[in-house]
mmCIF file of C-alpha atoms in Angstrom:
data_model
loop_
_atom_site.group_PDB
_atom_site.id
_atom_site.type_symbol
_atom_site.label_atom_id
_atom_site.label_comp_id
_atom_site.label_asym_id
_atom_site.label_seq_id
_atom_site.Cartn_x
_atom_site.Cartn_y
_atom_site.Cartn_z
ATOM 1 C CA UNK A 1 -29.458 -110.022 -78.897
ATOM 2 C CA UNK A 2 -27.770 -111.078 -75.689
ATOM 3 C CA UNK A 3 -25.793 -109.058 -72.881
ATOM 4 C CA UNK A 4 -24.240 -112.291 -71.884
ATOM 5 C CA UNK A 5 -23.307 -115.503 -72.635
ATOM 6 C CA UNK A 6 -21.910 -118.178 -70.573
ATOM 7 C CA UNK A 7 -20.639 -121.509 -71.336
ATOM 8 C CA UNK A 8 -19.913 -124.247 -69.533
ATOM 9 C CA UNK A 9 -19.188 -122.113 -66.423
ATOM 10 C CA UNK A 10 -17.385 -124.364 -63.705
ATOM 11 C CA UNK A 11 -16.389 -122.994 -59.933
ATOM 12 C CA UNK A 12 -14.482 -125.793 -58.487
ATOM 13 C CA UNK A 13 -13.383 -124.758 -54.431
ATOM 14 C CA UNK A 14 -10.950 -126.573 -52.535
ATOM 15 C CA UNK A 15 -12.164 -130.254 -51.798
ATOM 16 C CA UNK A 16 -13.337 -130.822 -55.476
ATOM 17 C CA UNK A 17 -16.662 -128.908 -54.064
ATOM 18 C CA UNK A 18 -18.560 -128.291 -57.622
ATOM 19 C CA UNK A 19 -20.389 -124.871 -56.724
ATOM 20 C CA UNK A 20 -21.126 -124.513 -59.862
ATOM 21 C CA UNK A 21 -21.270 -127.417 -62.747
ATOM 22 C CA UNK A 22 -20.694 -126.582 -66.595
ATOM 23 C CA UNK A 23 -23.404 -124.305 -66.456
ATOM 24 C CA UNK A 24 -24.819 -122.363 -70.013
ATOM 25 C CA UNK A 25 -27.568 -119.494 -70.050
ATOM 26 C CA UNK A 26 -28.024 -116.855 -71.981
ATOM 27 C CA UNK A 27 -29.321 -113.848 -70.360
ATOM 28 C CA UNK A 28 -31.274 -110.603 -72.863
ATOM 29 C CA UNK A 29 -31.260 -107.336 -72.368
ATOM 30 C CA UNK A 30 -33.841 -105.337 -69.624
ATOM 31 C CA UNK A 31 -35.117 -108.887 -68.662
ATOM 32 C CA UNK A 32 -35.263 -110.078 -65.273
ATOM 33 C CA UNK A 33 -34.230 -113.738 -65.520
ATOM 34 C CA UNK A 34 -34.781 -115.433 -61.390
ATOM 35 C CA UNK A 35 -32.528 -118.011 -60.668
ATOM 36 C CA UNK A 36 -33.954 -120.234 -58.151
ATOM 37 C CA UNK A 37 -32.513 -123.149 -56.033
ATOM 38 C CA UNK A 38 -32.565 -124.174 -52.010
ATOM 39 C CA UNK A 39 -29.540 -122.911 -50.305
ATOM 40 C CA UNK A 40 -26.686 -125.048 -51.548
ATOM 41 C CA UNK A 41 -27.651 -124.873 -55.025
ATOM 42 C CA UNK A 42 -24.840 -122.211 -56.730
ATOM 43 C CA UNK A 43 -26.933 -119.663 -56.769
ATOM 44 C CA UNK A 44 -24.837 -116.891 -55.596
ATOM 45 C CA UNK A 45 -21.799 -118.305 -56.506
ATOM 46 C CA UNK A 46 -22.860 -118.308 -60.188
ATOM 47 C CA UNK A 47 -23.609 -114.430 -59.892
ATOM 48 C CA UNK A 48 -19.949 -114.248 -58.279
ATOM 49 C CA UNK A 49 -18.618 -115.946 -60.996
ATOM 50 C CA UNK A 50 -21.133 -113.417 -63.733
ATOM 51 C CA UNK A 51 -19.463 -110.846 -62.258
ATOM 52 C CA UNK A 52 -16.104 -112.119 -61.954
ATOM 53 C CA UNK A 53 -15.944 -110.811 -58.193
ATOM 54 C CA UNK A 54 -14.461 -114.901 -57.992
ATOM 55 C CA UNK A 55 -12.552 -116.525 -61.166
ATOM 56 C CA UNK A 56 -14.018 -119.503 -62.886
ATOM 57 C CA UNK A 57 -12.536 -122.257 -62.971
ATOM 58 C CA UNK A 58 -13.201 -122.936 -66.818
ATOM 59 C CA UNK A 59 -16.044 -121.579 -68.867
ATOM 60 C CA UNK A 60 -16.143 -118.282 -70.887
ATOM 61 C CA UNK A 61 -18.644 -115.463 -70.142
ATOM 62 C CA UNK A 62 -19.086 -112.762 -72.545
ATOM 63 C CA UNK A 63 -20.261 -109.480 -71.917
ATOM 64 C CA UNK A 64 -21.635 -107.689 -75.049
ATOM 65 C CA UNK A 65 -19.020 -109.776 -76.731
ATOM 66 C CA UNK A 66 -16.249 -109.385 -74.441
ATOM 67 C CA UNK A 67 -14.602 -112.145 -72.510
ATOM 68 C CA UNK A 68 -14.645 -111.313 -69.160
ATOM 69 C CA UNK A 69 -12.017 -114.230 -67.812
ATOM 70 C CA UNK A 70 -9.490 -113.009 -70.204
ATOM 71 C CA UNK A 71 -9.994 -109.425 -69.188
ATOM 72 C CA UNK A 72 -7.185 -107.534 -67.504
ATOM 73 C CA UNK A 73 -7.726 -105.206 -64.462
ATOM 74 C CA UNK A 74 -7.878 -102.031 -66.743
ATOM 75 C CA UNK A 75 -10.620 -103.399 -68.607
ATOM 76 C CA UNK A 76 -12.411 -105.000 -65.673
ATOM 77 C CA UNK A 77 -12.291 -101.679 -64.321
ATOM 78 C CA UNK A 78 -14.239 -100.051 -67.213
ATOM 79 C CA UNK A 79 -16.346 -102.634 -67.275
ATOM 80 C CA UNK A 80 -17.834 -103.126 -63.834
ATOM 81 C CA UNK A 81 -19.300 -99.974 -64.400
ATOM 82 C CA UNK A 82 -21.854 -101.791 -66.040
ATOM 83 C CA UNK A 83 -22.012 -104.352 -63.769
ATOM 84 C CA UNK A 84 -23.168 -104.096 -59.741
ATOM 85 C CA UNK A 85 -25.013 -106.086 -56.828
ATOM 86 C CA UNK A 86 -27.448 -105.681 -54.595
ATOM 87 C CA UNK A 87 -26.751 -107.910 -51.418
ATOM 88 C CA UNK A 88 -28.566 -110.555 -49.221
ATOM 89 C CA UNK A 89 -28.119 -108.855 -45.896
ATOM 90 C CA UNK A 90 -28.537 -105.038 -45.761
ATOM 91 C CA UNK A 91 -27.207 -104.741 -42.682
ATOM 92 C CA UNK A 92 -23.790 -106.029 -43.283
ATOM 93 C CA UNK A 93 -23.340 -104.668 -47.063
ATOM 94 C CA UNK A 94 -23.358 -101.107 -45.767
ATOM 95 C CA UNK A 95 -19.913 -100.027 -43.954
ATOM 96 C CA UNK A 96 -21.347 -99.305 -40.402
ATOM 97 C CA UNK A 97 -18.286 -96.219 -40.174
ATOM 98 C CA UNK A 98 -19.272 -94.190 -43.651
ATOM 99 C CA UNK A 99 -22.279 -91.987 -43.624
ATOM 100 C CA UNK A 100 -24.917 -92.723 -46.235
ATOM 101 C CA UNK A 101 -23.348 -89.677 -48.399
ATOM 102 C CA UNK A 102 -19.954 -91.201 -48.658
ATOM 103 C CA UNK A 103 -21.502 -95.228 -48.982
ATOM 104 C CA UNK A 104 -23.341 -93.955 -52.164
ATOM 105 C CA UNK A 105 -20.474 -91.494 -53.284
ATOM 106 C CA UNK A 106 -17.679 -94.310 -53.061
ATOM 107 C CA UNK A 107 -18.319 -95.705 -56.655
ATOM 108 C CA UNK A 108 -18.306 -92.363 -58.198
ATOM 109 C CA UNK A 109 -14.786 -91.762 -56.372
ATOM 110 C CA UNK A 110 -13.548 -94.768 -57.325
ATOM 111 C CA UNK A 111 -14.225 -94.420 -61.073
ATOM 112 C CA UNK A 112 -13.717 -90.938 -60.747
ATOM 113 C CA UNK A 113 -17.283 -89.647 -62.890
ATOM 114 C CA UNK A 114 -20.066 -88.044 -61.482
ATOM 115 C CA UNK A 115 -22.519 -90.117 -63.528
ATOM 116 C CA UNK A 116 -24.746 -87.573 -64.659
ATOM 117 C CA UNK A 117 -23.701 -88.338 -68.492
ATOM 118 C CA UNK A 118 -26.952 -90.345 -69.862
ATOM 119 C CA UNK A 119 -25.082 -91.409 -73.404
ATOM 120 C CA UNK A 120 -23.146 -93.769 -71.148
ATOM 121 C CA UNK A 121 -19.833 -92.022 -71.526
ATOM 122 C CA UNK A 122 -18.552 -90.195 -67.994
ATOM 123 C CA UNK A 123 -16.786 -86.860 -66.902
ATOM 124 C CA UNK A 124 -13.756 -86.633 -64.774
ATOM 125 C CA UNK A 125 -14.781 -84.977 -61.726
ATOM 126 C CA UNK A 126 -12.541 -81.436 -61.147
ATOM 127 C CA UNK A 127 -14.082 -81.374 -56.813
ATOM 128 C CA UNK A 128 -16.397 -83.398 -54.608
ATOM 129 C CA UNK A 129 -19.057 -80.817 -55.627
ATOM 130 C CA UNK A 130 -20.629 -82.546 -58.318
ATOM 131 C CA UNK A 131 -21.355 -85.361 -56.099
ATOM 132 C CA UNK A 132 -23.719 -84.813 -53.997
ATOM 133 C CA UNK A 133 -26.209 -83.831 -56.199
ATOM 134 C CA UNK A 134 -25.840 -87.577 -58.081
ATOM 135 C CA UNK A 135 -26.416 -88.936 -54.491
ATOM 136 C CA UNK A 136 -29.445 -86.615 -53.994
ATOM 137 C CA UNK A 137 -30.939 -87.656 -57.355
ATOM 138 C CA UNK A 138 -30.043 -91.065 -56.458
ATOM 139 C CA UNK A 139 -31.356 -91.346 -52.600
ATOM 140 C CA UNK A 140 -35.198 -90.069 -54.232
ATOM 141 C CA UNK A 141 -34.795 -92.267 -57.049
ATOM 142 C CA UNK A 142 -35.113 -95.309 -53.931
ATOM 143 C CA UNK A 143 -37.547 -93.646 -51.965
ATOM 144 C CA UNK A 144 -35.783 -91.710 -49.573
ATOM 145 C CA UNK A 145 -35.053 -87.677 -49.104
ATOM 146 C CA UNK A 146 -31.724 -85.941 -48.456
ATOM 147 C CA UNK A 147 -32.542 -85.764 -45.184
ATOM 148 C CA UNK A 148 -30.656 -89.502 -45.029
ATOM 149 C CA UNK A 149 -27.353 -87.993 -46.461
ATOM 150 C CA UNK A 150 -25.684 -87.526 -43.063
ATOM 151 C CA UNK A 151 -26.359 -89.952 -41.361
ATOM 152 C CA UNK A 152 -25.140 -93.618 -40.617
ATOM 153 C CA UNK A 153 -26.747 -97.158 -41.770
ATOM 154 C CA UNK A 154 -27.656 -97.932 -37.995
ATOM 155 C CA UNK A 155 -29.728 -95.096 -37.857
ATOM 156 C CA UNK A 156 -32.193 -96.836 -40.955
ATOM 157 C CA UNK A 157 -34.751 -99.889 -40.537
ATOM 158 C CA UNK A 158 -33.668 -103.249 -42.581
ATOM 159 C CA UNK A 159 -35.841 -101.784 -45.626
ATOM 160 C CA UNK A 160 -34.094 -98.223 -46.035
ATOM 161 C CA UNK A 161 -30.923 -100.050 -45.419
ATOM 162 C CA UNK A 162 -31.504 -102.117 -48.850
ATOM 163 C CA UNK A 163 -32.413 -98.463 -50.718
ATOM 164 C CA UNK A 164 -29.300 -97.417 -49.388
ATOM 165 C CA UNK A 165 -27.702 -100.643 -50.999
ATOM 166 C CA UNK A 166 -29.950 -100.582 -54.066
ATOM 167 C CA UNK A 167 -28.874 -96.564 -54.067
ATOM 168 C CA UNK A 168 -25.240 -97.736 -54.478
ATOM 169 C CA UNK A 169 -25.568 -100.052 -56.960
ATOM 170 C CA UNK A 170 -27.349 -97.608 -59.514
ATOM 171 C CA UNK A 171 -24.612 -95.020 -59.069
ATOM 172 C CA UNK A 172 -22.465 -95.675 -62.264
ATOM 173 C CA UNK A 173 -25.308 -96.209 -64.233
ATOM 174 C CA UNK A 174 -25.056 -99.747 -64.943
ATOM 175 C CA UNK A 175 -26.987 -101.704 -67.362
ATOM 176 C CA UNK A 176 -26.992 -105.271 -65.273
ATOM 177 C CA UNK A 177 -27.529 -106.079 -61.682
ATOM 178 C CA UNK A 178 -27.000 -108.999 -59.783
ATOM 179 C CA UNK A 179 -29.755 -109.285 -57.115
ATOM 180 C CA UNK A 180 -28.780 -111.841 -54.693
ATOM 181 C CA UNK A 181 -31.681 -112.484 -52.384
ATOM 182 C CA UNK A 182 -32.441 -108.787 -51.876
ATOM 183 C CA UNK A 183 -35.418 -109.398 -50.045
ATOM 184 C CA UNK A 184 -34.839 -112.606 -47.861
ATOM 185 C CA UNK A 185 -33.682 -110.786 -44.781
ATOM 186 C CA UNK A 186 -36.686 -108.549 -44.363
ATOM 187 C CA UNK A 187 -39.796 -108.972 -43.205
ATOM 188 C CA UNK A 188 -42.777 -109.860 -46.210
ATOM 189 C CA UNK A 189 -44.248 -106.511 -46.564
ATOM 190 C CA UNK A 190 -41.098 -104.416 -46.610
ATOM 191 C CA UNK A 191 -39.661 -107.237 -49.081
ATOM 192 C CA UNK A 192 -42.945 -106.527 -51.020
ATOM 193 C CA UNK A 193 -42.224 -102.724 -51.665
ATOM 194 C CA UNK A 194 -38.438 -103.471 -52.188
ATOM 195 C CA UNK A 195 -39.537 -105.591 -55.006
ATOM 196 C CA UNK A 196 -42.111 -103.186 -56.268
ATOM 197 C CA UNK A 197 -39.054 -100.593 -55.850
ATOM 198 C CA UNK A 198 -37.083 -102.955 -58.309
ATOM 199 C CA UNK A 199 -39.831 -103.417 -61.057
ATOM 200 C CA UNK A 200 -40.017 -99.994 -61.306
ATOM 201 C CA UNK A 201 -36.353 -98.854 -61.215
ATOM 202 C CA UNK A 202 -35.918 -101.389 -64.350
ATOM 203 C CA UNK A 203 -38.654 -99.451 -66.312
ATOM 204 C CA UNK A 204 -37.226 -96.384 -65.444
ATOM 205 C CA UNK A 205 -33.689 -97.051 -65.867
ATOM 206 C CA UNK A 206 -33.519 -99.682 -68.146
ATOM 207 C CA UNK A 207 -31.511 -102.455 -66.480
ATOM 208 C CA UNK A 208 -31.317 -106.065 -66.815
ATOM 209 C CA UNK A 209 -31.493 -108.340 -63.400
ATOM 210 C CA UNK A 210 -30.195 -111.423 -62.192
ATOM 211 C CA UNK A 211 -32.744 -112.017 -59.534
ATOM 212 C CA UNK A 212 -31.178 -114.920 -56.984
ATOM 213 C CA UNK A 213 -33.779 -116.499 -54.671
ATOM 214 C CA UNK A 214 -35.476 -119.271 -52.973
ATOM 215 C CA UNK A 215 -38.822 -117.621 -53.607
ATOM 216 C CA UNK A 216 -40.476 -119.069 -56.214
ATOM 217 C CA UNK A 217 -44.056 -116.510 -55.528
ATOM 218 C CA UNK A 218 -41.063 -113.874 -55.891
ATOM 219 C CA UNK A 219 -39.526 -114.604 -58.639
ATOM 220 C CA UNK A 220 -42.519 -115.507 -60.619
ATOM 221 C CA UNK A 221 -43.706 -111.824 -59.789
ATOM 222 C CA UNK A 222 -40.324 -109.954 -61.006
ATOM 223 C CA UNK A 223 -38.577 -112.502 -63.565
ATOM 224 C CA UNK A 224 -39.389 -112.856 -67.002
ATOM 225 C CA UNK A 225 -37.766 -116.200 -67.730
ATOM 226 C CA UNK A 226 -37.049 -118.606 -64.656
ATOM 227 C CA UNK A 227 -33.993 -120.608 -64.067
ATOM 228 C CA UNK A 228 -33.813 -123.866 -61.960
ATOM 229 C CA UNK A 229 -30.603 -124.515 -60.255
ATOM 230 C CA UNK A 230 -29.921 -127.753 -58.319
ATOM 231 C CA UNK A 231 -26.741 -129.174 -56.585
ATOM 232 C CA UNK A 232 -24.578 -126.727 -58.904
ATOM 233 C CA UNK A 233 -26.452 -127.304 -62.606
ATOM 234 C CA UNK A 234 -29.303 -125.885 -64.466
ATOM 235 C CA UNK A 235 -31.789 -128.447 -64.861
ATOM 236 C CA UNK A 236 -34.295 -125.894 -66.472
ATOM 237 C CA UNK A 237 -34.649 -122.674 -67.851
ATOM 238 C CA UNK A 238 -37.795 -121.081 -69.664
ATOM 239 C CA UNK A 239 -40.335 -118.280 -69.247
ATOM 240 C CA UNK A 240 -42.041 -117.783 -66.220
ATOM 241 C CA UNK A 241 -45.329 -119.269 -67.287
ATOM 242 C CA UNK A 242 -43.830 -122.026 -68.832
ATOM 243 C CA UNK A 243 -41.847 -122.786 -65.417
ATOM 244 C CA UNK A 244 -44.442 -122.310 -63.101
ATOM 245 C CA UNK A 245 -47.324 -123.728 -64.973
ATOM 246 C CA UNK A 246 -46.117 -126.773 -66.881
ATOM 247 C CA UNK A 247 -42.535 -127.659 -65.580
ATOM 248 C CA UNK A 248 -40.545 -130.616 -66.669
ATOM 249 C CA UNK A 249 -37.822 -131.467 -64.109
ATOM 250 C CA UNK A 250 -39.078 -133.326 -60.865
ATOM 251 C CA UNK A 251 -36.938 -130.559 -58.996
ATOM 252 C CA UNK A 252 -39.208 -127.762 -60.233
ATOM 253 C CA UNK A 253 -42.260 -129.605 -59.585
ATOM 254 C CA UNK A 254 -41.194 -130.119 -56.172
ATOM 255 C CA UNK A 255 -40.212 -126.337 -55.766
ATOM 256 C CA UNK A 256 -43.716 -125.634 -56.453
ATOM 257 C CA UNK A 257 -45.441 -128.192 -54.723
ATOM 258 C CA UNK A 258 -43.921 -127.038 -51.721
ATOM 259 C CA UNK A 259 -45.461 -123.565 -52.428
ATOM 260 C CA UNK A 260 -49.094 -124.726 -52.503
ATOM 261 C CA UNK A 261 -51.175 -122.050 -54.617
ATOM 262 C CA UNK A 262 -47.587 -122.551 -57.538
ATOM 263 C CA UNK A 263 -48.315 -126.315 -57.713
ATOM 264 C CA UNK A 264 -48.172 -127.101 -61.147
#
């Protein structure tokens, strides 16, 4: 069973820039697959294009069957309920004027549901009132109290600023999650628990991750299966072990030789 599948998935930007190259993956349900790459590579420009938050150039992506290029804005609408990212920096991702309340809230306005309905289907909401207990719920869920619901993102450290984010993006309820270098703008030990944080919002939630980093000790803690990208392709894709122990593209071995207790 897969919750997508993407075919030869081309971005093409002005310049005849290849961002991303006739890429193919498949990616499963509740795994974590890590897509990993130097800066350059495509990486977040293929979860973009997952997404559809920037059109393809050509390729089809299917989403529990459903072609997401040919999708109109009502459907895209219904579906990116399903469908949400956590950002690199947590410091711009969160509007500065909004208090943490309304950041939270905004996707349950938007799609007007309260997201309290676990069978996946969602209720019209009659007042703001159901809200705030959603963002409550949602605010412990990441580790913090509703002590945080007034105030503003400058008044939170670079860690609580990605629970905020990582708040957010469970709000609808979504079964997939782009994570696009969640941790690479915070110090190692507070990138530690925001990991940990992820791992265990999966098992408790159920969702599937695209994890984007240049991490490989990272990603081969989270990910399940491990994705190579390089200058816009895929040059390998397998299971974690498999990558990280016995890799066959001279890219991946020189990922890992550069971390030295990953060389292969």
């Amino acid at each position: 069973m897969r919750l997508f599948e993407i075919r030869n998935l081309t971005k093409i930007f002005p310049g005849e820039v290849r961002a991303v190259d006739a890429v193919s993956l498949d990616i499963h349900p509740s795994e974590t697959l890590g897509l990993i790459g130097e800066s350059g590579s495509g990486k977040s420009t293929l979860g973009r294009l997952i997404l559809r938050l920037i059109e393809p150039t050509s390729g089809s992506i299917l989403f529990e069957g459903r072609d997401l290029p040919s999708a109109g804005s009502a459907d895209m609408r219904r579906l990116r309920r399903d469908m949400q990212i956590i950002f690199q920096d947590p410091f711009a991702a969160l509007d500065p004027r909004f208090r943490v309340e309304d950041i939270i809230a905004e996707p349950l306005r938007i799609h007007g549901t309260d997201g309290s309905d676990a069978s996946g289907s969602s209720r019209s909401l009659p007042s703001g009132t159901k809200i705030r207990p959603r963002v409550t719920e949602l605010l412990r869920a990441v580790g913090l109290d509703e002590s945080a619901l007034r105030r503003y993102p400058h008044e939170f450290s670079g860690g609580q600023r990605q629970r905020i984010g990582i708040a957010r993006a469970l709000a609808l309820r979504p079964k997939f999650i782009v994570c696009d270098e969640p941790v690479s703008a915070l110090d190692v030990s507070v990138g530690a628990q925001i990991v940990n944080l992820l791992a265990q919002l999966q098992r408790d939630f159920g969702l599937t991750y695209l994890f984007i980093s240049h991490s490989m000790p990272v990603v081969r803690y989270l990910a399940t299966r491990i994705a190579v990208m390089y200058k816009g392709k895929i040059v390998e894709i397998d299971d974690t072990n498999v990558i990280t122990e016995r890799p066959t593209h001279p890219y991946t071995r020189s990922l890992l030789e550069a971390t030295p207790h990953l060389s292969a």
